[in-house]
CSV table of C-alpha atoms and ligand atoms in Angstrom, one decimal:
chain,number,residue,atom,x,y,z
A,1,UNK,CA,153.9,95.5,74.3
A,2,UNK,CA,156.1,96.4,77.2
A,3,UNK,CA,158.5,99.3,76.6
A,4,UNK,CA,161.9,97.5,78.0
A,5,UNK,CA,161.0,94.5,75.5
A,6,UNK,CA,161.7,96.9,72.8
A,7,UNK,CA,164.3,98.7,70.9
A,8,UNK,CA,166.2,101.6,71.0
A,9,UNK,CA,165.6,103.9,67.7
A,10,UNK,CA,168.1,106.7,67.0
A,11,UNK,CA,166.0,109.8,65.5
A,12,UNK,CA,168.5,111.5,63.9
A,13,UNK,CA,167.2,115.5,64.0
A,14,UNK,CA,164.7,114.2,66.2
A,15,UNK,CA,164.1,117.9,68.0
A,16,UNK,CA,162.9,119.2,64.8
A,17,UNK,CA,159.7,119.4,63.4
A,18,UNK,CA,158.8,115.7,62.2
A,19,UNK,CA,161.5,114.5,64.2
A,20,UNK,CA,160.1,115.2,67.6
A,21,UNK,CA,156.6,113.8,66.4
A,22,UNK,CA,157.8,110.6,65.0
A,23,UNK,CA,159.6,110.2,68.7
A,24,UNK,CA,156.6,110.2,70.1
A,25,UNK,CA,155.1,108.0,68.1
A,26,UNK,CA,158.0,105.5,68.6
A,27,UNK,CA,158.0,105.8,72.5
A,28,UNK,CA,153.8,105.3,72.2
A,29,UNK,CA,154.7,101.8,70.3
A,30,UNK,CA,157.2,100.7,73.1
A,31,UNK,CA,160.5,102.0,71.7
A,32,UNK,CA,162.8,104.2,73.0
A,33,UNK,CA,163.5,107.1,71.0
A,34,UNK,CA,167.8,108.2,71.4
A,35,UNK,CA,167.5,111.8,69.4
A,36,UNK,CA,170.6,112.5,67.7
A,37,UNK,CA,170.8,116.5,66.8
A,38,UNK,CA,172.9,119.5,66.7
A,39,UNK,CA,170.3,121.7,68.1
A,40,UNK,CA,171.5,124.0,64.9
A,41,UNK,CA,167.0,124.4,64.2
A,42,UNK,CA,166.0,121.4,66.7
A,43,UNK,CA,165.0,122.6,70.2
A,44,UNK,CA,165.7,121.1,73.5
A,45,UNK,CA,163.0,121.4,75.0
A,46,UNK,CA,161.0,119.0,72.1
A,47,UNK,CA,163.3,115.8,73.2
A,48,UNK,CA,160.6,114.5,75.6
A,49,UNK,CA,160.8,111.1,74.9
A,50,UNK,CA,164.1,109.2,75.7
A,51,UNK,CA,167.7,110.6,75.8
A,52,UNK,CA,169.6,113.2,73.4
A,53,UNK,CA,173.2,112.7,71.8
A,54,UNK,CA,174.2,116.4,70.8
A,55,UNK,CA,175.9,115.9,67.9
A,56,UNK,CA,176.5,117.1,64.1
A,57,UNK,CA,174.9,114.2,61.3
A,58,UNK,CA,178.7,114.7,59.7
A,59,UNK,CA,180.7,113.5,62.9
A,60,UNK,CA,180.7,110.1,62.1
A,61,UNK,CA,182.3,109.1,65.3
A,62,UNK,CA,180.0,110.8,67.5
A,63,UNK,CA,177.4,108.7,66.0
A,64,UNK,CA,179.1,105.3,66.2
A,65,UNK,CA,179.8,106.1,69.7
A,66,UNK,CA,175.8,107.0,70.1
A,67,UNK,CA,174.5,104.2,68.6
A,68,UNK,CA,177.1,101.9,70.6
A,69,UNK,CA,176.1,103.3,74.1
A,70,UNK,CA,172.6,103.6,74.0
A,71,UNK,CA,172.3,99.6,71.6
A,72,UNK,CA,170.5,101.2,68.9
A,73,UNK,CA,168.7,98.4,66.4
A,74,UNK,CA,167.1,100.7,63.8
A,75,UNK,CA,167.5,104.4,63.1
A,76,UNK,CA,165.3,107.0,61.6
A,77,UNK,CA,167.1,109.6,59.9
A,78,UNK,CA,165.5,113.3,59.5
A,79,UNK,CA,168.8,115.2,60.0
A,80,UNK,CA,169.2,118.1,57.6
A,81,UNK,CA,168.7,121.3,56.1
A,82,UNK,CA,165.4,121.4,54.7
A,83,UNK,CA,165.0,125.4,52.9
A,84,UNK,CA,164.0,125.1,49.0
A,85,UNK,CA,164.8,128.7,48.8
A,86,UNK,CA,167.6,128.2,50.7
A,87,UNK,CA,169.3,125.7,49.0
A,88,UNK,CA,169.5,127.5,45.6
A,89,UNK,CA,171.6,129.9,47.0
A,90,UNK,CA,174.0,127.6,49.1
A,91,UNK,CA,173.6,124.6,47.6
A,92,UNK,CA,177.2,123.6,48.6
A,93,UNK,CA,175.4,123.9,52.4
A,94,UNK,CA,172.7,121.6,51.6
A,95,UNK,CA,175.3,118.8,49.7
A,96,UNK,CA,177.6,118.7,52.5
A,97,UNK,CA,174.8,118.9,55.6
A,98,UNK,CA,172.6,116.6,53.6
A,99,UNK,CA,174.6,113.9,51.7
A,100,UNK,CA,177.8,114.0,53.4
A,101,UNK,CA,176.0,113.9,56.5
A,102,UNK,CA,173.8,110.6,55.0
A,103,UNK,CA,177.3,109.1,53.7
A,104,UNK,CA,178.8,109.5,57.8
A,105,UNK,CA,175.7,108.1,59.1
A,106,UNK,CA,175.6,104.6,57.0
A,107,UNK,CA,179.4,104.1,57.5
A,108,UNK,CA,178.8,104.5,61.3
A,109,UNK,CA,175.6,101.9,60.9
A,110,UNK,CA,177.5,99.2,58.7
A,111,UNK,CA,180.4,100.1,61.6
A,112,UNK,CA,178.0,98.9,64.6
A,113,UNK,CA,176.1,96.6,62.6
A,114,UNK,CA,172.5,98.3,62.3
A,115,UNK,CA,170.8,97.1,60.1
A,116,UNK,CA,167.6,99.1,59.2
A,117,UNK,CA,167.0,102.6,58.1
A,118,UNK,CA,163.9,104.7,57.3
A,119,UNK,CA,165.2,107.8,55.3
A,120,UNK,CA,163.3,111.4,55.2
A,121,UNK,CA,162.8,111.9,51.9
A,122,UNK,CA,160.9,114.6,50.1
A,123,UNK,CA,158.1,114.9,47.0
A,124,UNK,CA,160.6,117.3,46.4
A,125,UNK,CA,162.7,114.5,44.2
A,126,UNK,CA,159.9,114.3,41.3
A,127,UNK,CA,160.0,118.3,40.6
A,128,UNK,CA,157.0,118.9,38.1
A,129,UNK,CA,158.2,116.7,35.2
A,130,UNK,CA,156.0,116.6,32.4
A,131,UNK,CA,153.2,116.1,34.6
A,132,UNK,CA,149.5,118.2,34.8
A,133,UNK,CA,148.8,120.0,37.7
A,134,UNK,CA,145.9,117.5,38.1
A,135,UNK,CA,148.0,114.6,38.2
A,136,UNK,CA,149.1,112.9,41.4
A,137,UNK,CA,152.6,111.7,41.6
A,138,UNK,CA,153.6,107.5,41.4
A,139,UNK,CA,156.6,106.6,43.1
A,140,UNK,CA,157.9,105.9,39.7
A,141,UNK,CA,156.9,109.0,38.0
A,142,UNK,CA,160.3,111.2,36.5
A,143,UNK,CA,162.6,112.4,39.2
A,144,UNK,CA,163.6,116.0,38.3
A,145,UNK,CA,164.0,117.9,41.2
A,146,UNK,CA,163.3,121.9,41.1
A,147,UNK,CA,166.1,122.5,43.9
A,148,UNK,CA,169.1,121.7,45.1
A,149,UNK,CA,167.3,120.7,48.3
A,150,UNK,CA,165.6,118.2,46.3
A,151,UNK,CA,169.0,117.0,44.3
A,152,UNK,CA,170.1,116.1,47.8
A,153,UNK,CA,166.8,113.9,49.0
A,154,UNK,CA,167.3,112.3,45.3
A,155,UNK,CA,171.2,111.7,45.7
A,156,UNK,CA,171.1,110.5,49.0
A,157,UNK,CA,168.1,107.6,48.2
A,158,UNK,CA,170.5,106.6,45.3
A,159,UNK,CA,173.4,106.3,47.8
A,160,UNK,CA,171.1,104.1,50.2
A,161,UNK,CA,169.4,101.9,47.8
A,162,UNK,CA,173.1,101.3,45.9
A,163,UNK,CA,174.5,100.5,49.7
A,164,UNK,CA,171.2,98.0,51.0
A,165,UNK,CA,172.2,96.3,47.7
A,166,UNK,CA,176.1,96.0,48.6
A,167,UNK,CA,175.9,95.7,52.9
A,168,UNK,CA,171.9,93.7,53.2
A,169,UNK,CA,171.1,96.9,54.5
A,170,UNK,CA,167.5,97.2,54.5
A,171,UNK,CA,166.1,100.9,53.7
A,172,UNK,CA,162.7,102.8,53.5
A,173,UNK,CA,162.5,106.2,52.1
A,174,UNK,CA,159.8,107.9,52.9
A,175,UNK,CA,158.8,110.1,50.4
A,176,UNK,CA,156.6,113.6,52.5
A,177,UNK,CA,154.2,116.3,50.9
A,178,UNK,CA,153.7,118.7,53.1
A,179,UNK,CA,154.1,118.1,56.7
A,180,UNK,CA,151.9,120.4,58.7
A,181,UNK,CA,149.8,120.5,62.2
A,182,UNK,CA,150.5,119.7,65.7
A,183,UNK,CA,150.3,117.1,68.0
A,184,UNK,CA,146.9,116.8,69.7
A,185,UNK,CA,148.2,116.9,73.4
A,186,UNK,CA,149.9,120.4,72.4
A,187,UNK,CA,153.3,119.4,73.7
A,188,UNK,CA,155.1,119.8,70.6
A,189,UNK,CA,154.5,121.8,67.2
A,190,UNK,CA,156.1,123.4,64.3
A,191,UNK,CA,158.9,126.1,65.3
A,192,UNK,CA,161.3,126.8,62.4
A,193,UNK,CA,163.8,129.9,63.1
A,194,UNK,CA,163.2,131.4,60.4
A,195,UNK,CA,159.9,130.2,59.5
A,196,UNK,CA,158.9,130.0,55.8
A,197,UNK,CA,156.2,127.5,55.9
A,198,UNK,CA,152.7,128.6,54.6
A,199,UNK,CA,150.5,127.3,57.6
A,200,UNK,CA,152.7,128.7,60.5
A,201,UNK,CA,153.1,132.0,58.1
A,202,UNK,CA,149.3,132.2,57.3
A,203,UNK,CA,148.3,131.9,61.1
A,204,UNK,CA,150.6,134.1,62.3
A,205,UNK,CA,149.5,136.9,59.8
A,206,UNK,CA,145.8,136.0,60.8
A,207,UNK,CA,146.4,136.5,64.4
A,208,UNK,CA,148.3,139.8,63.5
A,209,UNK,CA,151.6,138.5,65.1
A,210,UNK,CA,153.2,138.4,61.9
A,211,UNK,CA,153.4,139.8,58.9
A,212,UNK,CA,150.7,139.3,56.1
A,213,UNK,CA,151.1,136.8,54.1
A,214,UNK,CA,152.7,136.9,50.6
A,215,UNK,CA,151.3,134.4,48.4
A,216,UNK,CA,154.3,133.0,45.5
A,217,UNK,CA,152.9,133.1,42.2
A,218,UNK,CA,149.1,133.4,41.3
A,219,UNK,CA,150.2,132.3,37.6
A,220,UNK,CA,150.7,129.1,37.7
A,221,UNK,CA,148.7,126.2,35.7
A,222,UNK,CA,146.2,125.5,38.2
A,223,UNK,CA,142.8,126.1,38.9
A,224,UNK,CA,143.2,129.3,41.2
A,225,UNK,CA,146.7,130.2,39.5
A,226,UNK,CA,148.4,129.4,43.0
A,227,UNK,CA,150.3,126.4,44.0
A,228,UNK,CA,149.0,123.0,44.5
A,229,UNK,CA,150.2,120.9,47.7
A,230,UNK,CA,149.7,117.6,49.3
A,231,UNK,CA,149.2,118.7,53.4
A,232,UNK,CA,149.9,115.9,55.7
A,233,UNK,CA,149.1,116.0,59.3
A,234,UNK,CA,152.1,115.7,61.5
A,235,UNK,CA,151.4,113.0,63.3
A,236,UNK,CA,149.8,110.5,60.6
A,237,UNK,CA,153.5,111.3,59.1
A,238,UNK,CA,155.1,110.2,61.9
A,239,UNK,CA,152.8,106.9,62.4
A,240,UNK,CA,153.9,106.1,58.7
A,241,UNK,CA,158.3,106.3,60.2
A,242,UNK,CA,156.9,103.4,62.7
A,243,UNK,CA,155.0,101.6,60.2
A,244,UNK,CA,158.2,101.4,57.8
A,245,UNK,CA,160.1,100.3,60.8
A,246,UNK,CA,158.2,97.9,61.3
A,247,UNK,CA,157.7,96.8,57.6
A,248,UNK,CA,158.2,93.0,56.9
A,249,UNK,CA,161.7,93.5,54.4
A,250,UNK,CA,164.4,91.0,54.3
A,251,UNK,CA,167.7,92.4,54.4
A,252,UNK,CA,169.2,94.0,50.9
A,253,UNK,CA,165.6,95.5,50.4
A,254,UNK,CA,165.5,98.9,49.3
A,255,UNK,CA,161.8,100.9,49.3
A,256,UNK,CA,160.9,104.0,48.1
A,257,UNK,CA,157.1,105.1,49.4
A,258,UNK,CA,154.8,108.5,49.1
A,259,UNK,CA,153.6,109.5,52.5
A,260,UNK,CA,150.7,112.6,51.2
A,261,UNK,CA,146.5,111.7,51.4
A,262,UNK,CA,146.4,111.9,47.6
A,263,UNK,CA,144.1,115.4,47.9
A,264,UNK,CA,145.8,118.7,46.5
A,265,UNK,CA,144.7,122.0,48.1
A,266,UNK,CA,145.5,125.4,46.7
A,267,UNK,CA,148.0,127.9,49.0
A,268,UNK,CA,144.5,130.3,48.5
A,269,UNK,CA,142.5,127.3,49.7
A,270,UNK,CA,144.9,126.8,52.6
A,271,UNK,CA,144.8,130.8,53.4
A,272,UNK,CA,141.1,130.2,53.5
A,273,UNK,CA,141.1,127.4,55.9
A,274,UNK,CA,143.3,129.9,58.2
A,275,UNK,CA,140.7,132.7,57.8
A,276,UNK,CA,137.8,130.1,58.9
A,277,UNK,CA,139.6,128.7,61.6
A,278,UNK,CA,140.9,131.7,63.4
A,279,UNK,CA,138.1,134.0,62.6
A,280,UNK,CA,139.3,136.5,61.0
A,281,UNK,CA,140.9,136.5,57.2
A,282,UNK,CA,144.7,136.5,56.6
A,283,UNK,CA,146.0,139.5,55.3
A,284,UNK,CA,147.7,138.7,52.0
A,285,UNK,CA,149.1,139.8,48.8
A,286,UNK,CA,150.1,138.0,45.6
A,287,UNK,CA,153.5,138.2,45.1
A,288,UNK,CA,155.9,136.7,42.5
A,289,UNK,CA,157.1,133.2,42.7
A,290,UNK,CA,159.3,131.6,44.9
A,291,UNK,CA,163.0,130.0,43.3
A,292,UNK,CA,162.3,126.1,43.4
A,293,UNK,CA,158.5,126.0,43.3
A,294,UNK,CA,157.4,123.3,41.4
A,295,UNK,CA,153.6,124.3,40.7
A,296,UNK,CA,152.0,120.9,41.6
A,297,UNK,CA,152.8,118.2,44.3
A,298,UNK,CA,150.2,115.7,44.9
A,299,UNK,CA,150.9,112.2,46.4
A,300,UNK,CA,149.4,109.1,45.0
A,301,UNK,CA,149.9,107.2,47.8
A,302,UNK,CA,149.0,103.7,47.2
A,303,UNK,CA,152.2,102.1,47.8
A,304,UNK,CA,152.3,103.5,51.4
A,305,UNK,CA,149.0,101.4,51.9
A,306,UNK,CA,150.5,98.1,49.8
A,307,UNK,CA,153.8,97.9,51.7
A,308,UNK,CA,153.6,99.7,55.2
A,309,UNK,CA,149.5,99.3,55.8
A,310,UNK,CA,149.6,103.0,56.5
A,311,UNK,CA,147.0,105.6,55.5
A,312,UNK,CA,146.4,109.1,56.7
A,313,UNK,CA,143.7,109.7,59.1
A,314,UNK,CA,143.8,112.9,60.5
A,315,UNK,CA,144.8,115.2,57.5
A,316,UNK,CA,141.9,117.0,56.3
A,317,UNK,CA,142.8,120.6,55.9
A,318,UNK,CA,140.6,121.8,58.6
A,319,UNK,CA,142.2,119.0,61.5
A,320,UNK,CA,145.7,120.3,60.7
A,321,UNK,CA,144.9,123.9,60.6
A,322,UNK,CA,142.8,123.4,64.0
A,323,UNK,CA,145.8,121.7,65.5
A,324,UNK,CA,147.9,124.1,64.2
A,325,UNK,CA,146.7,127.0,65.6
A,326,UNK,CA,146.2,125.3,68.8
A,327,UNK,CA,150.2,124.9,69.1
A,328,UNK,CA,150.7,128.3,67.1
A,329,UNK,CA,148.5,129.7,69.7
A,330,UNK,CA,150.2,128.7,72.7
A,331,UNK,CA,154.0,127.4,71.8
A,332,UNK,CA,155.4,126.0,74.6
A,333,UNK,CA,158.8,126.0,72.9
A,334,UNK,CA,160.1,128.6,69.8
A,335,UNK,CA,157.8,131.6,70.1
A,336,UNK,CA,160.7,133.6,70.1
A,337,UNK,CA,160.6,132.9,66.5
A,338,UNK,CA,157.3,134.9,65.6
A,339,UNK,CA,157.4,137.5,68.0
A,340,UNK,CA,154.9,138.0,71.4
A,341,UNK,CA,152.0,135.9,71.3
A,342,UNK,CA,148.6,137.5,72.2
A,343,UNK,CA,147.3,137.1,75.5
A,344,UNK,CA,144.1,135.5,74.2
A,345,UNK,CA,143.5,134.1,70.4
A,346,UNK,CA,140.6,132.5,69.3
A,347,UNK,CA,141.2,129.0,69.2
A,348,UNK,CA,138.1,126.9,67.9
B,1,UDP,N1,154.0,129.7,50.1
B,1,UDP,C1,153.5,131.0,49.9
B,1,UDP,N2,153.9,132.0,50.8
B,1,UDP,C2,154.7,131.8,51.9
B,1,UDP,C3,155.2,130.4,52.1
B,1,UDP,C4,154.8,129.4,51.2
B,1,UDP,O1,152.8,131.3,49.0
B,1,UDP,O2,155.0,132.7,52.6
B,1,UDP,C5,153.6,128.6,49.2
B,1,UDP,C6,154.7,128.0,48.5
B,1,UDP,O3,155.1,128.7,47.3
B,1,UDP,C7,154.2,126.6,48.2
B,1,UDP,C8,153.2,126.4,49.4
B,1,UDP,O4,153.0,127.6,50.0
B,1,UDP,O5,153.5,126.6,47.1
B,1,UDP,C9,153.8,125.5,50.5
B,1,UDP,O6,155.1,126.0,50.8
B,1,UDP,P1,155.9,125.6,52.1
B,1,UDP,O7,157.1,126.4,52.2
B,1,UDP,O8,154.9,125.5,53.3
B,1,UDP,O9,156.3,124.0,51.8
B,1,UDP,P2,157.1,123.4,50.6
B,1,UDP,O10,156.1,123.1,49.5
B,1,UDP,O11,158.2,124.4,50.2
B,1,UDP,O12,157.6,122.1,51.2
């Protein structure tokens, strides 16, 4: 379909991470992507894909005024602090960035009158529960998050699905395991400042631009002892933001959907895959566990498939660590954050 036949999206935090990727995806399906972000962890130079509103997600009027100017139909919020670790020890930070900033962004949407939202939620709302390690994870399953980070994902889809009830809003939250990998054209990647993801970490320590890795917690109830997670490629996450925009909902519909593959792999399964792809091992050491960590998170993700048609394509372990590295490898925003790159890595 033709690009001007379609709508203007505002991606709030859309120079992070999943943010810029989802962009993408939006301005591949014809949409034009109006990125909303404070630049606080976003960078610039990943707004590629339509204009940017610099702005903070609690200025309520600098977000009205966005979605005003630039006719905005649907947005797709991502804006937020996203840190387990950090948010257990300013979890006042991650209520007031995360769920006063959600509360200024629907009064500035029932203000202009837009009506759809798909919400960046986290598997980080069920916690572990009473469940096995083995167990994947129902959208109905217990929510009892392990952080504050997740009490803020889980207050915030309360405050949407209690407000598509009262205003015919109509909401998708979108539920993510572990978001990992790179885009395939290399344009955009991961680039957190700090960085405490495992892939990014475990890469860096195998190309001997970082430090080694510490692995959090061999003693957990799992088969190798370390943590299980669900990783999703990037870019099949961001496919599943256009799907639920596109989703046929009336208005007053509230959905809550798992975006993960449904496969758990271990953080020594993941170090592993590193070793194999880079050619070398990563330098590691078992550590003790991280604040927050629930041991298991593994998607059943069924209801992605029933109500948005979406399934994950490109997330076997070894694609996202392949893409990874290729964007670890050669950054072309962010590298500040990890220090020199080599001149030459072995990219496979
Ligand atoms: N992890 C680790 N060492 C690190 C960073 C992460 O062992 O330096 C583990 C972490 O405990 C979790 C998994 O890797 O079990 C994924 O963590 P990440 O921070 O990438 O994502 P999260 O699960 O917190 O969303």
């Amino acid at each position: 379909m033709d690009r001007g036949t379609k709508a203007a999206v505002l991606v709030t935090g859309g120079a992070g991470f999943i943010g810029a990727h989802t962009a993408k995806a939006l301005y591949d399906r014809g949409y034009l992507p109006v990125v909303y972000d404070s630049l606080s962890s976003g960078f610039r130079e990943a707004v590629r894909w339509g204009p940017l509103v610099h702005g903070d997600i609690r200025d309520a009027r600098t977000l009205s005024d966005a979605m005003a100017e630039h006719d905005v139909k649907a947005v797709i919020h991502f804006a937020g602090l996203i840190e387990v670790g950090r948010s257990t020890v300013k979890p006042d930070l991650f209520w007031e960035h995360n769920v006063a900033g959600t509360v200024s962004l629907l009064g500035a949407m029932r203000e202009r009158g837009v009506g759809r939202l798909v919400f960046s939620s986290s598997a980080a709302v069920y916690g572990q529960g009473g469940r096995g390690a083995l167990e994947t994870i129902p959208e109905n399953a217990p929510k009892a998050p392990a952080s504050p980070y997740g009490d803020t994902k889980l207050a915030c889809e309360w405050m949407i699905e209690a407000q598509c009830r009262a205003y015919g809003l109509t909401g998708v939250a979108l539920r993510y395991f572990n978001a990992a990998g790179a885009d395939a054209s290399g344009q955009i990647g991961e680039a957190h400042e700090p960085e405490t993801h495992l892939i990014p970490l475990a890469i860096a320590a195998a190309l001997g631009d970082g430090k080694p890795l510490t692995v959090f917690g061999a003693d957990f109830d799992t088969p190798d002892g370390t943590c299980l997670r669900d990783y999703i490629h990037v870019s099949d996450l961001a496919d599943a933001h256009v799907a639920a925009l596109e989703a046929d909902l009336p208005a007053g519909a509230y959905e809550a959907a798992n975006v993960g593959t449904g496969q758990g792999a271990s953080v020594l399964e993941v170090v592993e895959a590193v070793g194999r792809a880079v050619g070398r091992p990563v330098p590691h050491s078992i550590g003790p566990r991280r604040a927050g960590d629930p041991p298991s998170l593994v998607a059943n993700p069924g209801r992605a498939r029933e109500l948005l048609g979406w399934g994950a394509t490109r997330s076997s372990l070894d694609q996202i660590v392949a893409d990874a590295l290729r964007w670890e490898s050669q950054p072309s925003y962010g590298a500040g954050v990890r220090g020199k790159r080599k001149a030459s890595v072995p990219v496979r």
